Amino acid sequence: MELADAPDPRLCHARHILDRVGDKWSISVIYSLGATTLRFTELRRAIDGISQRMLTSTLRTLERDGLVERTVHPVVPPRVDYRLTKLGLTLSETVCALMNWAVDHSGEIDEARAAYDRRADHQPVSAPAHPR
Amino acid sequence: MELADAPDPRLCHARHILDRVGDKWSISVIYSLGATTLRFTELRRAIDGISQRMLTSTLRTLERDGLVERTVHPVVPPRVDYRLTKLGLTLSETVCALMNWAVDHSGEIDEARAAYDRRADHQPVSAPAHPR
DNA sequence: CAGAATCCAGCCGGATACTG
DNA sequence: CAGTATCCGGCTGGATTCTG
């Protein structure tokens, strides 16, 4: 009986978690928060290119997953603080490692991409879907 | 001059890399390959739920980024082997750490989600976009 | 077996406008 | 300030069919 290349159940289940983590904005939020506390607008400014809609929804999801803690201060004007929970902090370590890897090897990846594109014996990677 | 919460340039640039890595299928592919060599169909079976279209395009992108090496054997029927490059292997360490984190804490996250959904003082996380 | 090509539904996510 | 609500274009990605 061939169990050899059966779907890895660990991998399967983990995918539900990683779908969140893999989200490009979640990574940025977790990385930006780190060990500090930030307000909504501070996060918005810290993460270049994120829309308020995406920031809201990303924060909501992270809060639901128990990774981010949301604190509303009943003052006017409103003030809401976000910070990583204990669980979120453990994840942030791994996320930082990933981020550091990306920074450390971005040069190699850029080179590899350029070299790949220079060679002509391949299909264009961008546009496998709608070449028109 | 307020540099305090300016966009982190490291974060900005890294996002281009992480967009690839953060892709849910890339993580699974890198994780599945690990230190071994797999054929197209073996990968397909190992990664539950992936379509051949997504596997092809994911592998192509990883190859372009210099993370995966593609070896075509001129035999019939065709045989194509995929394995991580040296660069890909360094990434796989971090990816494994992420995967392990997900496995180790999936229980806590599931609990957090359930607890969040049990409380009624929140907006439904799913459907912030098209409630219709 | 390892893909390429095509079709197309669904959701992602940006832009914008409005509230407490 | 910290969101919510709505509109909607575009890309993602699944299903299917067809080759060398």
Coordinates of C-alpha atoms (C1' of nucleotides) in Angstrom, one line a residue:
Chain A
M1 CA 0.0 0.0 0.0
E2 CA 1.5 3.3 -1.1
L3 CA 1.6 5.8 1.7
A4 CA 4.7 7.3 0.2
D5 CA 3.3 10.4 -1.3
A6 CA -0.1 10.6 0.4
P7 CA -1.2 14.1 1.4
D8 CA 0.5 15.1 4.6
P9 CA -2.3 15.7 7.1
R10 CA -0.1 18.0 9.2
L11 CA 0.4 20.1 6.1
C12 CA -3.3 20.0 5.2
H13 CA -4.5 21.2 8.6
A14 CA -1.7 23.8 8.9
R15 CA -2.8 25.3 5.6
H16 CA -5.9 26.8 7.3
I17 CA -3.6 28.6 9.7
L18 CA -1.1 29.5 7.1
D19 CA -3.7 31.0 4.9
R20 CA -3.9 33.8 7.5
V21 CA -0.2 34.1 8.0
G22 CA 0.5 33.8 4.4
D23 CA -1.6 36.8 3.7
K24 CA 0.7 39.6 2.7
W25 CA -0.9 42.2 5.0
S26 CA -0.9 40.0 8.1
I27 CA 2.8 39.5 7.9
S28 CA 3.3 43.2 7.7
V29 CA 1.0 43.9 10.6
I30 CA 2.6 41.3 12.8
Y31 CA 6.1 42.5 11.8
S32 CA 5.1 46.2 12.4
L33 CA 3.6 45.5 15.8
G34 CA 6.5 43.5 17.1
A35 CA 6.7 44.1 20.8
T36 CA 5.1 47.6 20.8
T37 CA 1.6 49.0 20.8
L38 CA 0.3 51.0 17.9
R39 CA -2.9 52.9 17.1
F40 CA -4.9 52.3 14.0
T41 CA -3.5 55.3 12.2
E42 CA 0.0 54.5 13.3
L43 CA -0.2 51.1 11.8
R44 CA -1.7 52.6 8.6
R45 CA 1.2 54.9 8.2
A46 CA 3.8 52.2 9.1
I47 CA 2.5 49.8 6.5
D48 CA 3.1 51.4 3.1
G49 CA 0.3 50.8 0.6
I50 CA -2.3 49.3 2.9
S51 CA -5.8 50.6 2.6
Q52 CA -7.9 51.3 5.6
R53 CA -10.3 48.6 4.5
M54 CA -7.6 46.0 4.4
L55 CA -6.0 47.1 7.6
T56 CA -9.4 46.9 9.4
S57 CA -10.1 43.4 8.0
T58 CA -6.6 42.1 8.6
L59 CA -6.7 43.3 12.2
R60 CA -10.1 41.8 12.8
T61 CA -8.9 38.5 11.5
L62 CA -5.8 38.6 13.6
E63 CA -7.9 39.5 16.6
R64 CA -10.2 36.6 16.0
D65 CA -7.3 34.2 15.7
G66 CA -6.1 35.4 19.1
L67 CA -2.9 36.9 17.7
V68 CA -3.7 40.6 18.2
E69 CA -5.4 42.4 21.2
R70 CA -7.6 45.3 20.5
T71 CA -8.1 47.9 23.2
V72 CA -10.7 50.6 22.9
H73 CA -10.2 53.7 25.0
P74 CA -13.6 55.5 25.7
V75 CA -12.3 59.0 24.9
V76 CA -13.0 61.5 22.3
P77 CA -11.6 61.5 19.8
P78 CA -11.6 57.7 19.8
R79 CA -8.4 55.8 20.5
V80 CA -7.8 52.2 19.8
D81 CA -4.6 50.4 20.6
Y82 CA -3.4 47.2 19.0
R83 CA -0.7 44.9 20.2
L84 CA 0.4 41.3 19.8
T85 CA -0.9 38.8 22.3
K86 CA 1.4 36.3 23.9
L87 CA 0.5 33.9 21.1
G88 CA 1.1 36.6 18.5
L89 CA 4.5 37.3 19.9
T90 CA 5.6 33.7 19.4
L91 CA 4.5 33.9 15.8
S92 CA 6.2 37.2 15.4
E93 CA 9.6 35.5 16.1
T94 CA 9.1 33.2 13.1
V95 CA 7.7 36.0 11.0
C96 CA 10.7 38.1 11.7
A97 CA 13.0 35.2 10.7
L98 CA 11.1 35.0 7.4
M99 CA 11.3 38.7 6.9
N100 CA 15.0 38.7 7.7
W101 CA 15.5 35.8 5.2
A102 CA 13.7 37.9 2.6
V103 CA 15.9 40.9 3.2
D104 CA 19.1 38.9 3.3
H105 CA 18.4 37.0 0.1
S106 CA 16.5 39.6 -1.9
G107 CA 19.6 40.2 -4.0
E108 CA 20.0 36.6 -4.9
I109 CA 16.3 36.3 -5.9
D110 CA 16.5 39.4 -8.0
E111 CA 19.5 38.0 -9.8
A112 CA 17.8 34.7 -10.3
R113 CA 14.8 36.4 -11.7
A114 CA 16.8 38.5 -14.1
A115 CA 18.9 35.5 -15.2
Y116 CA 15.7 33.5 -15.8
D117 CA 14.1 36.2 -17.8
R118 CA 17.3 36.6 -19.9
R119 CA 17.1 33.0 -21.0
A120 CA 14.5 32.5 -23.7
D121 CA 13.8 28.8 -23.2
H122 CA 10.8 29.3 -21.0
Q123 CA 7.3 30.5 -20.9
P124 CA 6.7 33.9 -19.5
V125 CA 6.0 33.4 -15.8
S126 CA 3.6 36.3 -15.6
A127 CA 0.5 35.6 -17.6
P128 CA 0.0 31.8 -17.3
A129 CA -3.6 32.7 -16.9
H130 CA -4.9 35.3 -19.3
P131 CA -2.4 35.7 -22.2
R132 CA -5.2 37.0 -24.4
Chain B
M1 CA 10.2 66.0 11.4
E2 CA 8.3 62.8 12.2
L3 CA 10.2 59.8 11.1
A4 CA 8.7 57.8 14.0
D5 CA 6.1 55.8 12.1
A6 CA 7.3 56.3 8.5
P7 CA 6.9 53.2 6.3
D8 CA 9.7 50.7 6.9
P9 CA 11.7 50.5 3.7
R10 CA 13.0 47.0 4.6
L11 CA 9.4 45.9 5.0
C12 CA 8.4 47.5 1.7
H13 CA 11.1 45.8 -0.3
A14 CA 10.7 42.5 1.4
R15 CA 7.0 42.5 0.5
H16 CA 7.9 41.7 -3.1
I17 CA 9.7 38.6 -1.9
L18 CA 7.1 37.7 0.6
D19 CA 4.4 38.0 -1.9
R20 CA 5.9 34.9 -3.4
V21 CA 6.7 33.1 -0.2
G22 CA 3.5 34.1 1.4
D23 CA 1.6 32.4 -1.4
K24 CA -0.2 29.5 0.2
W25 CA 0.9 27.0 -2.4
S26 CA 4.6 28.1 -2.4
I27 CA 4.8 27.3 1.3
S28 CA 3.3 23.8 0.7
V29 CA 5.6 23.1 -2.2
I30 CA 8.8 24.2 -0.3
Y31 CA 7.7 22.2 2.7
S32 CA 6.9 19.1 0.7
L33 CA 10.1 19.2 -1.2
G34 CA 12.3 19.6 1.8
A35 CA 15.5 17.8 1.1
T36 CA 14.1 15.3 -1.3
T37 CA 13.4 15.2 -5.0
L38 CA 9.9 14.8 -6.3
R39 CA 8.2 14.5 -9.7
F40 CA 5.4 16.6 -10.8
T41 CA 2.7 14.1 -10.0
E42 CA 4.2 13.2 -6.7
L43 CA 4.1 16.8 -5.7
R44 CA 0.5 17.0 -6.9
R45 CA -0.5 14.0 -4.7
A46 CA 1.5 15.3 -1.8
I47 CA -0.2 18.6 -1.7
D48 CA -3.8 18.1 -1.0
G49 CA -6.1 20.3 -3.0
I50 CA -3.7 21.9 -5.4
S51 CA -4.7 22.0 -9.0
Q52 CA -2.3 21.2 -11.8
R53 CA -2.6 24.7 -13.0
M54 CA -1.5 26.1 -9.6
L55 CA 1.2 23.6 -9.2
T56 CA 2.7 24.4 -12.6
S57 CA 2.6 28.1 -12.0
T58 CA 3.9 27.9 -8.5
L59 CA 6.8 25.7 -9.6
R60 CA 7.5 28.0 -12.5
T61 CA 7.7 31.0 -10.1
L62 CA 9.8 29.2 -7.6
E63 CA 12.1 28.2 -10.4
R64 CA 12.4 31.7 -11.7
D65 CA 13.2 32.9 -8.2
G66 CA 16.0 30.4 -8.0
L67 CA 14.4 28.4 -5.2
V68 CA 13.6 25.3 -7.1
E69 CA 15.5 23.4 -9.7
R70 CA 13.7 21.7 -12.6
T71 CA 15.3 18.7 -14.3
V72 CA 13.7 17.3 -17.5
H73 CA 14.6 13.7 -18.3
P74 CA 14.3 13.1 -22.1
V75 CA 12.5 9.8 -21.7
V76 CA 9.0 8.6 -22.6
P77 CA 6.8 8.9 -20.8
P78 CA 8.2 12.3 -19.7
R79 CA 9.8 12.6 -16.3
V80 CA 10.5 15.9 -14.6
D81 CA 12.2 16.2 -11.2
Y82 CA 11.9 19.1 -8.8
R83 CA 14.1 19.8 -5.9
L84 CA 15.1 22.8 -3.8
T85 CA 18.3 24.7 -4.7
K86 CA 20.8 25.6 -2.1
L87 CA 19.0 28.9 -1.7
G88 CA 15.6 27.2 -1.5
L89 CA 17.0 24.9 1.2
T90 CA 17.9 27.9 3.4
L91 CA 14.3 29.2 3.0
S92 CA 12.9 25.8 3.7
E93 CA 14.3 26.0 7.2
T94 CA 12.3 29.1 8.0
V95 CA 9.3 27.7 6.2
C96 CA 9.5 24.6 8.3
A97 CA 9.7 26.7 11.4
L98 CA 6.5 28.5 10.3
M99 CA 4.8 25.2 9.5
N100 CA 5.8 23.8 12.9
W101 CA 4.5 26.9 14.6
A102 CA 1.2 26.5 12.8
V103 CA 0.9 22.8 13.8
D104 CA 1.9 23.5 17.4
H105 CA -0.5 26.3 17.9
S106 CA -3.4 25.3 15.7
G107 CA -5.4 24.3 18.7
E108 CA -5.0 27.7 20.4
I109 CA -6.0 29.4 17.2
D110 CA -9.1 27.2 16.8
E111 CA -10.1 28.0 20.4
A112 CA -9.5 31.7 19.9
R113 CA -11.7 31.7 16.8
A114 CA -14.4 29.7 18.5
A115 CA -14.3 32.0 21.5
Y116 CA -14.4 35.1 19.3
D117 CA -17.4 33.8 17.4
R118 CA -19.2 32.9 20.6
R119 CA -19.1 36.5 21.7
A120 CA -21.7 38.7 20.0
D121 CA -20.1 42.1 20.3
H122 CA -18.3 42.0 17.0
Q123 CA -18.8 42.3 13.3
P124 CA -18.7 39.0 11.4
V125 CA -15.1 38.6 10.3
S126 CA -16.1 36.9 7.1
A127 CA -18.0 39.2 4.9
P128 CA -16.5 42.6 5.4
A129 CA -16.5 43.0 1.7
H130 CA -19.6 41.8 0.0
P131 CA -22.3 41.3 2.6
R132 CA -25.0 41.7 -0.1
Chain C
dC1 C1' 3.4 11.9 -17.5
dA2 C1' 3.8 16.8 -17.6
dG3 C1' 2.2 20.2 -19.0
dA4 C1' -0.4 24.2 -22.1
dA5 C1' -4.7 26.5 -23.4
dT6 C1' -9.2 28.1 -22.6
dC7 C1' -13.3 29.4 -20.1
dC8 C1' -15.2 31.8 -16.4
dA9 C1' -17.1 32.4 -11.4
dG10 C1' -15.8 34.4 -7.3
dC11 C1' -13.4 37.1 -4.3
dC12 C1' -9.8 40.4 -3.4
dG13 C1' -9.0 44.7 -2.6
dG14 C1' -8.7 49.8 -4.1
dA15 C1' -11.3 54.2 -4.2
dT16 C1' -14.6 56.8 -2.3
dA17 C1' -18.1 58.6 0.7
dC18 C1' -20.3 58.6 5.1
dT19 C1' -20.7 58.2 10.6
dG20 C1' -20.2 58.3 16.1
Chain D
dC1 C1' -9.8 59.1 15.0
dA2 C1' -11.4 54.8 13.8
dG3 C1' -13.9 52.8 11.5
dT4 C1' -18.4 51.1 8.3
dA5 C1' -20.8 50.9 3.7
dT6 C1' -21.0 50.6 -1.2
dC7 C1' -19.4 50.2 -5.8
dC8 C1' -16.9 47.5 -9.0
dG9 C1' -12.6 46.3 -12.0
dG10 C1' -9.2 42.8 -12.1
dC11 C1' -6.9 39.0 -10.9
dT12 C1' -7.0 34.3 -8.7
dG13 C1' -7.6 30.0 -9.3
dG14 C1' -10.8 25.8 -10.2
dA15 C1' -12.6 22.7 -13.9
dT16 C1' -12.0 20.9 -18.2
dT17 C1' -10.0 19.7 -22.6
dC18 C1' -6.1 18.9 -25.6
dT19 C1' -1.1 17.7 -26.8
dG20 C1' 4.1 15.6 -27.3

